[in-house]
Amino acid sequence: TQLLEQSPQFLSIQEGENLTVYCNSSSVFSSLQWYRQEPGEGPVLLVTVVTGGEVKKLKRLTFQFGDARKDSSLHITAAQPGDTGLYLCAGGRLYGGATNKLIFGTGTLLAVQP
Amino acid sequence: DAGVIQSPRHEVTEMGQEVTLRCKPISGHDYLFWYRQTMMRGLELLIYFNNNVPIDDSGMPEDRFSAKMPNASFSTLKIQPSEPRDSAVYFCASSWGTSGAGPTGELFFGEGSRLTVL
C-alpha cells in the first residue's frame, strides 16, 4: 500500500521555468522529508519539515508542509539542468516511540532541458 | 568521511542462485535500513536494525530474504533462492537515533546494489 502519492510522476521543462511537485497522503506524519536522487546514486536529503504549515527555503527551492501534516509541496524557481533528478518525499512516523520510520512517496522524475 | 558503503555495485545471477549484498554503515550511526527500489513499486523498506537488533522486518517479501547485522559496522541482505522478480536496486541507509521533540531521521544512503536475476 502506497501511502504517499506524488504528482506529477514525470516532468520535462525548459531551463528557467518554475515548477511545483506535490506529495499527498491521507495519513498524518510527524515529519516530512524531501530527497533528490541522481542516476546511479542513492537519495540525498534536501530538507526536513516538522511543523504543520512550515515553509523552508533552500536557494531556489521552497518546501511547504501542509497545515494538517498530510501533504507537502516542493516549488522550484527558475529551474536549471542541475535540478534534474528523481524527487522523493518521505513521511516520518514514530515507531515504538523511537525511530522515525520513513515511508517514501512514488517519486517525481524531473528533467530540465538547457 | 566515508559514507555508507555497499557491495557489490552490480550483480547478475541466474534464478535459483544465492545472492548476498553487503553494507557498511557510517561509523556512529545506530540505525541501519535496507530498501529496495523498482520502477513499479518505488522505494520500499525491507527491514531495519537498531544497535544491531532487527526491529521491523515486515517489509521483507518472503522467507527467501534474510538480513543480519553481526556488528555495528556490517550488515548483509541475503536472497536464497533468487528469482527474476527480485531484480531491483537494493539500498542500505544508516542514521542516528532520533530523540527529543522533533525527530529528523535523516537517512544517509549508499550508492545501491543493482541486482539482475536472469
PDB file of N, CA and C in Angstrom, chain A residues 11-104:
ATOM      1  N   LEU A  11       8.087  15.074 -15.294  1.00  0.00           N
ATOM      2  CA  LEU A  11       8.007  16.476 -15.659  1.00  0.00           C
ATOM      3  C   LEU A  11       9.241  16.832 -16.476  1.00  0.00           C
ATOM      4  N   SER A  12       8.991  17.349 -17.683  1.00  0.00           N
ATOM      5  CA  SER A  12      10.090  17.801 -18.523  1.00  0.00           C
ATOM      6  C   SER A  12       9.857  19.262 -18.854  1.00  0.00           C
ATOM      7  N   ILE A  13      10.796  20.109 -18.445  1.00  0.00           N
ATOM      8  CA  ILE A  13      10.615  21.545 -18.625  1.00  0.00           C
ATOM      9  C   ILE A  13      11.886  22.164 -19.190  1.00  0.00           C
ATOM     10  N   GLN A  14      11.763  23.418 -19.600  1.00  0.00           N
ATOM     11  CA  GLN A  14      12.907  24.166 -20.113  1.00  0.00           C
ATOM     12  C   GLN A  14      13.579  24.922 -18.970  1.00  0.00           C
ATOM     13  N   GLU A  15      14.857  25.100 -19.124  1.00  0.00           N
ATOM     14  CA  GLU A  15      15.613  25.885 -18.149  1.00  0.00           C
ATOM     15  C   GLU A  15      14.962  27.248 -17.961  1.00  0.00           C
ATOM     16  N   GLY A  16      14.845  27.670 -16.705  1.00  0.00           N
ATOM     17  CA  GLY A  16      14.262  28.970 -16.405  1.00  0.00           C
ATOM     18  C   GLY A  16      12.793  28.911 -15.997  1.00  0.00           C
ATOM     19  N   GLU A  17      12.140  27.803 -16.269  1.00  0.00           N
ATOM     20  CA  GLU A  17      10.735  27.666 -15.875  1.00  0.00           C
ATOM     21  C   GLU A  17      10.597  27.353 -14.392  1.00  0.00           C
ATOM     22  N   ASN A  18       9.403  27.610 -13.877  1.00  0.00           N
ATOM     23  CA  ASN A  18       9.076  27.265 -12.494  1.00  0.00           C
ATOM     24  C   ASN A  18       8.252  25.984 -12.484  1.00  0.00           C
ATOM     25  N   LEU A  19       8.294  25.265 -11.356  1.00  0.00           N
ATOM     26  CA  LEU A  19       7.515  24.035 -11.258  1.00  0.00           C
ATOM     27  C   LEU A  19       7.180  23.754  -9.804  1.00  0.00           C
ATOM     28  N   THR A  20       6.119  22.970  -9.630  1.00  0.00           N
ATOM     29  CA  THR A  20       5.729  22.537  -8.288  1.00  0.00           C
ATOM     30  C   THR A  20       5.457  21.042  -8.309  1.00  0.00           C
ATOM     31  N   VAL A  21       5.978  20.356  -7.320  1.00  0.00           N
ATOM     32  CA  VAL A  21       5.753  18.925  -7.137  1.00  0.00           C
ATOM     33  C   VAL A  21       4.951  18.747  -5.852  1.00  0.00           C
ATOM     34  N   TYR A  22       3.969  17.849  -5.921  1.00  0.00           N
ATOM     35  CA  TYR A  22       3.087  17.656  -4.782  1.00  0.00           C
ATOM     36  C   TYR A  22       3.246  16.255  -4.189  1.00  0.00           C
ATOM     37  N   CYS A  23       3.046  16.193  -2.888  1.00  0.00           N
ATOM     38  CA  CYS A  23       3.153  14.939  -2.144  1.00  0.00           C
ATOM     39  C   CYS A  23       1.934  14.872  -1.235  1.00  0.00           C
ATOM     40  N   ASN A  24       1.065  13.884  -1.474  1.00  0.00           N
ATOM     41  CA  ASN A  24      -0.202  13.838  -0.757  1.00  0.00           C
ATOM     42  C   ASN A  24      -0.436  12.500  -0.074  1.00  0.00           C
ATOM     43  N   SER A  25      -1.103  12.574   1.065  1.00  0.00           N
ATOM     44  CA  SER A  25      -1.410  11.361   1.824  1.00  0.00           C
ATOM     45  C   SER A  25      -2.691  11.564   2.615  1.00  0.00           C
ATOM     46  N   SER A  26      -3.315  10.483   2.985  1.00  0.00           N
ATOM     47  CA  SER A  26      -4.468  10.556   3.879  1.00  0.00           C
ATOM     48  C   SER A  26      -4.033  10.359   5.326  1.00  0.00           C
ATOM     49  N   SER A  27      -2.747  10.109   5.503  1.00  0.00           N
ATOM     50  CA  SER A  27      -2.209   9.864   6.841  1.00  0.00           C
ATOM     51  C   SER A  27      -1.471  11.088   7.349  1.00  0.00           C
ATOM     52  N   VAL A  28      -1.401  11.207   8.652  1.00  0.00           N
ATOM     53  CA  VAL A  28      -0.661  12.289   9.299  1.00  0.00           C
ATOM     54  C   VAL A  28       0.756  11.801   9.589  1.00  0.00           C
ATOM     55  N   PHE A  29       1.719  12.647   9.335  1.00  0.00           N
ATOM     56  CA  PHE A  29       3.113  12.301   9.592  1.00  0.00           C
ATOM     57  C   PHE A  29       3.725  13.240  10.623  1.00  0.00           C
ATOM     58  N   SER A  30       4.682  12.731  11.370  1.00  0.00           N
ATOM     59  CA  SER A  30       5.365  13.554  12.360  1.00  0.00           C
ATOM     60  C   SER A  30       6.385  14.465  11.698  1.00  0.00           C
ATOM     61  N   SER A  31       6.851  14.090  10.540  1.00  0.00           N
ATOM     62  CA  SER A  31       7.790  14.914   9.793  1.00  0.00           C
ATOM     63  C   SER A  31       7.709  14.536   8.321  1.00  0.00           C
ATOM     64  N   LEU A  32       8.204  15.416   7.496  1.00  0.00           N
ATOM     65  CA  LEU A  32       8.175  15.178   6.051  1.00  0.00           C
ATOM     66  C   LEU A  32       9.520  15.594   5.502  1.00  0.00           C
ATOM     67  N   GLN A  33      10.120  14.697   4.755  1.00  0.00           N
ATOM     68  CA  GLN A  33      11.416  14.991   4.166  1.00  0.00           C
ATOM     69  C   GLN A  33      11.312  14.957   2.646  1.00  0.00           C
ATOM     70  N   TRP A  34      12.209  15.701   2.015  1.00  0.00           N
ATOM     71  CA  TRP A  34      12.357  15.641   0.559  1.00  0.00           C
ATOM     72  C   TRP A  34      13.799  15.231   0.247  1.00  0.00           C
ATOM     73  N   TYR A  35      13.898  14.262  -0.656  1.00  0.00           N
ATOM     74  CA  TYR A  35      15.192  13.783  -1.118  1.00  0.00           C
ATOM     75  C   TYR A  35      15.273  13.972  -2.638  1.00  0.00           C
ATOM     76  N   ARG A  36      16.506  14.107  -3.125  1.00  0.00           N
ATOM     77  CA  ARG A  36      16.757  14.082  -4.566  1.00  0.00           C
ATOM     78  C   ARG A  36      17.721  12.948  -4.861  1.00  0.00           C
ATOM     79  N   GLN A  37      17.395  12.206  -5.909  1.00  0.00           N
ATOM     80  CA  GLN A  37      18.218  11.067  -6.292  1.00  0.00           C
ATOM     81  C   GLN A  37      18.674  11.244  -7.737  1.00  0.00           C
ATOM     82  N   GLU A  38      19.966  11.134  -7.946  1.00  0.00           N
ATOM     83  CA  GLU A  38      20.531  11.207  -9.286  1.00  0.00           C
ATOM     84  C   GLU A  38      20.849   9.807  -9.769  1.00  0.00           C
ATOM     85  N   PRO A  39      20.916   9.611 -11.074  1.00  0.00           N
ATOM     86  CA  PRO A  39      21.131   8.262 -11.630  1.00  0.00           C
ATOM     87  C   PRO A  39      22.363   7.591 -11.049  1.00  0.00           C
ATOM     88  N   GLY A  40      22.178   6.332 -10.632  1.00  0.00           N
ATOM     89  CA  GLY A  40      23.302   5.566 -10.108  1.00  0.00           C
ATOM     90  C   GLY A  40      23.708   5.908  -8.693  1.00  0.00           C
ATOM     91  N   GLU A  41      22.915   6.728  -8.033  1.00  0.00           N
ATOM     92  CA  GLU A  41      23.245   7.118  -6.661  1.00  0.00           C
ATOM     93  C   GLU A  41      22.046   6.909  -5.747  1.00  0.00           C
ATOM     94  N   GLY A  42      22.319   6.997  -4.459  1.00  0.00           N
ATOM     95  CA  GLY A  42      21.231   6.925  -3.504  1.00  0.00           C
ATOM     96  C   GLY A  42      20.608   8.291  -3.283  1.00  0.00           C
ATOM     97  N   PRO A  43      19.407   8.320  -2.719  1.00  0.00           N
ATOM     98  CA  PRO A  43      18.756   9.612  -2.426  1.00  0.00           C
ATOM     99  C   PRO A  43      19.577  10.427  -1.425  1.00  0.00           C
ATOM    100  N   VAL A  44      19.508  11.744  -1.594  1.00  0.00           N
ATOM    101  CA  VAL A  44      20.208  12.668  -0.697  1.00  0.00           C
ATOM    102  C   VAL A  44      19.182  13.635  -0.130  1.00  0.00           C
ATOM    103  N   LEU A  45      19.229  13.821   1.171  1.00  0.00           N
ATOM    104  CA  LEU A  45      18.260  14.690   1.836  1.00  0.00           C
ATOM    105  C   LEU A  45      18.412  16.144   1.410  1.00  0.00           C
ATOM    106  N   LEU A  46      17.263  16.761   1.094  1.00  0.00           N
ATOM    107  CA  LEU A  46      17.243  18.194   0.797  1.00  0.00           C
ATOM    108  C   LEU A  46      16.767  18.988   2.010  1.00  0.00           C
ATOM    109  N   VAL A  47      15.674  18.530   2.628  1.00  0.00           N
ATOM    110  CA  VAL A  47      15.083  19.307   3.716  1.00  0.00           C
ATOM    111  C   VAL A  47      14.182  18.413   4.558  1.00  0.00           C
ATOM    112  N   THR A  48      13.986  18.822   5.798  1.00  0.00           N
ATOM    113  CA  THR A  48      13.022  18.185   6.695  1.00  0.00           C
ATOM    114  C   THR A  48      12.093  19.266   7.246  1.00  0.00           C
ATOM    115  N   VAL A  49      10.789  19.002   7.211  1.00  0.00           N
ATOM    116  CA  VAL A  49       9.827  19.899   7.843  1.00  0.00           C
ATOM    117  C   VAL A  49       9.062  19.101   8.889  1.00  0.00           C
ATOM    118  N   VAL A  50       8.798  19.742  10.018  1.00  0.00           N
ATOM    119  CA  VAL A  50       8.184  19.005  11.131  1.00  0.00           C
ATOM    120  C   VAL A  50       6.943  19.686  11.680  1.00  0.00           C
ATOM    121  N   THR A  51       6.689  20.928  11.338  1.00  0.00           N
ATOM    122  CA  THR A  51       5.552  21.670  11.884  1.00  0.00           C
ATOM    123  C   THR A  51       4.526  21.927  10.784  1.00  0.00           C
ATOM    124  N   GLY A  52       3.248  21.683  11.093  1.00  0.00           N
ATOM    125  CA  GLY A  52       2.192  21.968  10.129  1.00  0.00           C
ATOM    126  C   GLY A  52       2.241  23.419   9.682  1.00  0.00           C
ATOM    127  N   GLY A  53       2.191  23.633   8.354  1.00  0.00           N
ATOM    128  CA  GLY A  53       2.253  24.977   7.819  1.00  0.00           C
ATOM    129  C   GLY A  53       3.666  25.512   7.619  1.00  0.00           C
ATOM    130  N   GLU A  54       4.640  24.757   8.020  1.00  0.00           N
ATOM    131  CA  GLU A  54       6.035  25.208   7.930  1.00  0.00           C
ATOM    132  C   GLU A  54       6.461  25.390   6.482  1.00  0.00           C
ATOM    133  N   VAL A  55       7.221  26.462   6.239  1.00  0.00           N
ATOM    134  CA  VAL A  55       7.793  26.737   4.929  1.00  0.00           C
ATOM    135  C   VAL A  55       9.299  26.882   5.092  1.00  0.00           C
ATOM    136  N   LYS A  56      10.043  26.162   4.258  1.00  0.00           N
ATOM    137  CA  LYS A  56      11.501  26.289   4.274  1.00  0.00           C
ATOM    138  C   LYS A  56      11.992  26.587   2.867  1.00  0.00           C
ATOM    139  N   LYS A  57      13.015  27.449   2.813  1.00  0.00           N
ATOM    140  CA  LYS A  57      13.593  27.782   1.518  1.00  0.00           C
ATOM    141  C   LYS A  57      15.045  27.353   1.475  1.00  0.00           C
ATOM    142  N   LEU A  58      15.399  26.777   0.343  1.00  0.00           N
ATOM    143  CA  LEU A  58      16.768  26.345   0.108  1.00  0.00           C
ATOM    144  C   LEU A  58      17.145  26.872  -1.263  1.00  0.00           C
ATOM    145  N   LYS A  59      17.721  28.077  -1.288  1.00  0.00           N
ATOM    146  CA  LYS A  59      18.057  28.760  -2.544  1.00  0.00           C
ATOM    147  C   LYS A  59      16.810  28.882  -3.412  1.00  0.00           C
ATOM    148  N   ARG A  60      16.750  28.227  -4.534  1.00  0.00           N
ATOM    149  CA  ARG A  60      15.595  28.345  -5.435  1.00  0.00           C
ATOM    150  C   ARG A  60      14.490  27.339  -5.123  1.00  0.00           C
ATOM    151  N   LEU A  61      14.674  26.556  -4.077  1.00  0.00           N
ATOM    152  CA  LEU A  61      13.684  25.540  -3.723  1.00  0.00           C
ATOM    153  C   LEU A  61      12.900  25.993  -2.496  1.00  0.00           C
ATOM    154  N   THR A  62      11.567  25.876  -2.566  1.00  0.00           N
ATOM    155  CA  THR A  62      10.706  26.212  -1.441  1.00  0.00           C
ATOM    156  C   THR A  62       9.868  24.992  -1.081  1.00  0.00           C
ATOM    157  N   PHE A  63       9.922  24.614   0.168  1.00  0.00           N
ATOM    158  CA  PHE A  63       9.219  23.437   0.665  1.00  0.00           C
ATOM    159  C   PHE A  63       8.143  23.885   1.644  1.00  0.00           C
ATOM    160  N   GLN A  64       6.984  23.242   1.546  1.00  0.00           N
ATOM    161  CA  GLN A  64       5.905  23.567   2.477  1.00  0.00           C
ATOM    162  C   GLN A  64       5.288  22.289   3.008  1.00  0.00           C
ATOM    163  N   PHE A  65       5.005  22.270   4.290  1.00  0.00           N
ATOM    164  CA  PHE A  65       4.317  21.168   4.957  1.00  0.00           C
ATOM    165  C   PHE A  65       2.880  21.623   5.175  1.00  0.00           C
ATOM    166  N   GLY A  66       1.909  20.801   4.803  1.00  0.00           N
ATOM    167  CA  GLY A  66       0.522  21.185   4.952  1.00  0.00           C
ATOM    168  C   GLY A  66       0.122  21.390   6.405  1.00  0.00           C
ATOM    169  N   ASP A  67      -0.895  22.205   6.608  1.00  0.00           N
ATOM    170  CA  ASP A  67      -1.333  22.519   7.966  1.00  0.00           C
ATOM    171  C   ASP A  67      -1.684  21.262   8.760  1.00  0.00           C
ATOM    172  N   ALA A  68      -2.290  20.297   8.079  1.00  0.00           N
ATOM    173  CA  ALA A  68      -2.719  19.060   8.738  1.00  0.00           C
ATOM    174  C   ALA A  68      -1.630  18.002   8.746  1.00  0.00           C
ATOM    175  N   ARG A  69      -0.469  18.341   8.241  1.00  0.00           N
ATOM    176  CA  ARG A  69       0.685  17.423   8.188  1.00  0.00           C
ATOM    177  C   ARG A  69       0.379  16.151   7.420  1.00  0.00           C
ATOM    178  N   LYS A  70      -0.441  16.298   6.353  1.00  0.00           N
ATOM    179  CA  LYS A  70      -0.732  15.156   5.497  1.00  0.00           C
ATOM    180  C   LYS A  70      -0.159  15.330   4.097  1.00  0.00           C
ATOM    181  N   ASP A  71       0.301  16.536   3.771  1.00  0.00           N
ATOM    182  CA  ASP A  71       0.756  16.779   2.424  1.00  0.00           C
ATOM    183  C   ASP A  71       1.895  17.795   2.433  1.00  0.00           C
ATOM    184  N   SER A  72       2.581  17.860   1.304  1.00  0.00           N
ATOM    185  CA  SER A  72       3.708  18.776   1.186  1.00  0.00           C
ATOM    186  C   SER A  72       3.891  19.150  -0.279  1.00  0.00           C
ATOM    187  N   SER A  73       4.576  20.254  -0.504  1.00  0.00           N
ATOM    188  CA  SER A  73       4.874  20.659  -1.869  1.00  0.00           C
ATOM    189  C   SER A  73       6.307  21.144  -1.953  1.00  0.00           C
ATOM    190  N   LEU A  74       6.846  21.000  -3.137  1.00  0.00           N
ATOM    191  CA  LEU A  74       8.194  21.485  -3.449  1.00  0.00           C
ATOM    192  C   LEU A  74       8.078  22.375  -4.675  1.00  0.00           C
ATOM    193  N   HIS A  75       8.491  23.622  -4.542  1.00  0.00           N
ATOM    194  CA  HIS A  75       8.438  24.563  -5.650  1.00  0.00           C
ATOM    195  C   HIS A  75       9.864  24.950  -6.038  1.00  0.00           C
ATOM    196  N   ILE A  76      10.153  24.842  -7.313  1.00  0.00           N
ATOM    197  CA  ILE A  76      11.469  25.237  -7.812  1.00  0.00           C
ATOM    198  C   ILE A  76      11.290  26.444  -8.724  1.00  0.00           C
ATOM    199  N   THR A  77      12.038  27.487  -8.432  1.00  0.00           N
ATOM    200  CA  THR A  77      12.002  28.709  -9.238  1.00  0.00           C
ATOM    201  C   THR A  77      13.182  28.717 -10.204  1.00  0.00           C
ATOM    202  N   ALA A  78      12.894  29.079 -11.439  1.00  0.00           N
ATOM    203  CA  ALA A  78      13.957  29.195 -12.455  1.00  0.00           C
ATOM    204  C   ALA A  78      14.816  27.931 -12.501  1.00  0.00           C
ATOM    205  N   ALA A  79      14.175  26.835 -12.863  1.00  0.00           N
ATOM    206  CA  ALA A  79      14.857  25.538 -12.853  1.00  0.00           C
ATOM    207  C   ALA A  79      16.101  25.542 -13.737  1.00  0.00           C
ATOM    208  N   GLN A  80      17.085  24.774 -13.307  1.00  0.00           N
ATOM    209  CA  GLN A  80      18.345  24.645 -14.035  1.00  0.00           C
ATOM    210  C   GLN A  80      18.601  23.168 -14.343  1.00  0.00           C
ATOM    211  N   PRO A  81      19.386  22.878 -15.361  1.00  0.00           N
ATOM    212  CA  PRO A  81      19.674  21.470 -15.690  1.00  0.00           C
ATOM    213  C   PRO A  81      20.202  20.672 -14.496  1.00  0.00           C
ATOM    214  N   GLY A  82      20.893  21.335 -13.602  1.00  0.00           N
ATOM    215  CA  GLY A  82      21.405  20.648 -12.415  1.00  0.00           C
ATOM    216  C   GLY A  82      20.315  20.199 -11.457  1.00  0.00           C
ATOM    217  N   ASP A  83      19.083  20.673 -11.656  1.00  0.00           N
ATOM    218  CA  ASP A  83      17.965  20.240 -10.813  1.00  0.00           C
ATOM    219  C   ASP A  83      17.401  18.911 -11.279  1.00  0.00           C
ATOM    220  N   THR A  84      17.836  18.440 -12.404  1.00  0.00           N
ATOM    221  CA  THR A  84      17.346  17.172 -12.952  1.00  0.00           C
ATOM    222  C   THR A  84      17.588  16.033 -11.976  1.00  0.00           C
ATOM    223  N   GLY A  85      16.561  15.200 -11.798  1.00  0.00           N
ATOM    224  CA  GLY A  85      16.701  14.051 -10.909  1.00  0.00           C
ATOM    225  C   GLY A  85      15.346  13.534 -10.471  1.00  0.00           C
ATOM    226  N   LEU A  86      15.378  12.532  -9.615  1.00  0.00           N
ATOM    227  CA  LEU A  86      14.153  11.958  -9.049  1.00  0.00           C
ATOM    228  C   LEU A  86      13.943  12.580  -7.674  1.00  0.00           C
ATOM    229  N   TYR A  87      12.802  13.211  -7.487  1.00  0.00           N
ATOM    230  CA  TYR A  87      12.478  13.849  -6.216  1.00  0.00           C
ATOM    231  C   TYR A  87      11.530  12.939  -5.441  1.00  0.00           C
ATOM    232  N   LEU A  88      11.900  12.666  -4.223  1.00  0.00           N
ATOM    233  CA  LEU A  88      11.140  11.760  -3.369  1.00  0.00           C
ATOM    234  C   LEU A  88      10.746  12.462  -2.082  1.00  0.00           C
ATOM    235  N   CYS A  89       9.474  12.392  -1.755  1.00  0.00           N
ATOM    236  CA  CYS A  89       9.074  12.834  -0.429  1.00  0.00           C
ATOM    237  C   CYS A  89       9.046  11.602   0.471  1.00  0.00           C
ATOM    238  N   ALA A  90       9.191  11.826   1.752  1.00  0.00           N
ATOM    239  CA  ALA A  90       9.212  10.717   2.698  1.00  0.00           C
ATOM    240  C   ALA A  90       8.569  11.176   3.997  1.00  0.00           C
ATOM    241  N   GLY A  91       7.546  10.461   4.403  1.00  0.00           N
ATOM    242  CA  GLY A  91       6.854  10.793   5.632  1.00  0.00           C
ATOM    243  C   GLY A  91       7.428  10.012   6.795  1.00  0.00           C
ATOM    244  N   GLY A  92       7.629  10.710   7.897  1.00  0.00           N
ATOM    245  CA  GLY A  92       8.195  10.073   9.071  1.00  0.00           C
ATOM    246  C   GLY A  92       7.133   9.745  10.094  1.00  0.00           C
ATOM    247  N   ARG A  93       7.230   8.566  10.646  1.00  0.00           N
ATOM    248  CA  ARG A  93       6.324   8.157  11.710  1.00  0.00           C
ATOM    249  C   ARG A  93       7.131   7.620  12.869  1.00  0.00           C
ATOM    250  N   LEU A  94       6.753   8.011  14.064  1.00  0.00           N
ATOM    251  CA  LEU A  94       7.364   7.411  15.225  1.00  0.00           C
ATOM    252  C   LEU A  94       6.923   5.973  15.299  1.00  0.00           C
ATOM    253  N   TYR A  95       7.848   5.088  15.570  1.00  0.00           N
ATOM    254  CA  TYR A  95       7.541   3.663  15.618  1.00  0.00           C
ATOM    255  C   TYR A  95       8.038   3.127  16.933  1.00  0.00           C
ATOM    256  N   GLY A  96       7.123   2.680  17.755  1.00  0.00           N
ATOM    257  CA  GLY A  96       7.519   2.206  19.073  1.00  0.00           C
ATOM    258  C   GLY A  96       8.092   3.318  19.915  1.00  0.00           C
ATOM    259  N   GLY A  97       7.720   4.569  19.573  1.00  0.00           N
ATOM    260  CA  GLY A  97       8.194   5.701  20.351  1.00  0.00           C
ATOM    261  C   GLY A  97       9.662   6.005  20.145  1.00  0.00           C
ATOM    262  N   ALA A  98      10.225   5.384  19.158  1.00  0.00           N
ATOM    263  CA  ALA A  98      11.665   5.563  18.991  1.00  0.00           C
ATOM    264  C   ALA A  98      11.986   6.132  17.621  1.00  0.00           C
ATOM    265  N   THR A  99      12.375   5.297  16.719  1.00  0.00           N
ATOM    266  CA  THR A  99      12.934   5.794  15.478  1.00  0.00           C
ATOM    267  C   THR A  99      11.891   6.354  14.544  1.00  0.00           C
ATOM    268  N   ASN A 100      12.348   7.090  13.589  1.00  0.00           N
ATOM    269  CA  ASN A 100      11.498   7.704  12.587  1.00  0.00           C
ATOM    270  C   ASN A 100      11.473   6.788  11.366  1.00  0.00           C
ATOM    271  N   LYS A 101      10.458   5.958  11.263  1.00  0.00           N
ATOM    272  CA  LYS A 101      10.340   5.017  10.155  1.00  0.00           C
ATOM    273  C   LYS A 101       9.780   5.758   8.958  1.00  0.00           C
ATOM    274  N   LEU A 102      10.596   5.888   7.915  1.00  0.00           N
ATOM    275  CA  LEU A 102      10.223   6.675   6.759  1.00  0.00           C
ATOM    276  C   LEU A 102       9.463   5.871   5.724  1.00  0.00           C
ATOM    277  N   ILE A 103       8.387   6.465   5.215  1.00  0.00           N
ATOM    278  CA  ILE A 103       7.621   5.908   4.106  1.00  0.00           C
ATOM    279  C   ILE A 103       7.856   6.820   2.917  1.00  0.00           C
ATOM    280  N   PHE A 104       8.369   6.256   1.839  1.00  0.00           N
ATOM    281  CA  PHE A 104       8.711   7.076   0.692  1.00  0.00           C
ATOM    282  C   PHE A 104       7.545   7.205  -0.285  1.00  0.00           C
TER     283      PHE A 104
END
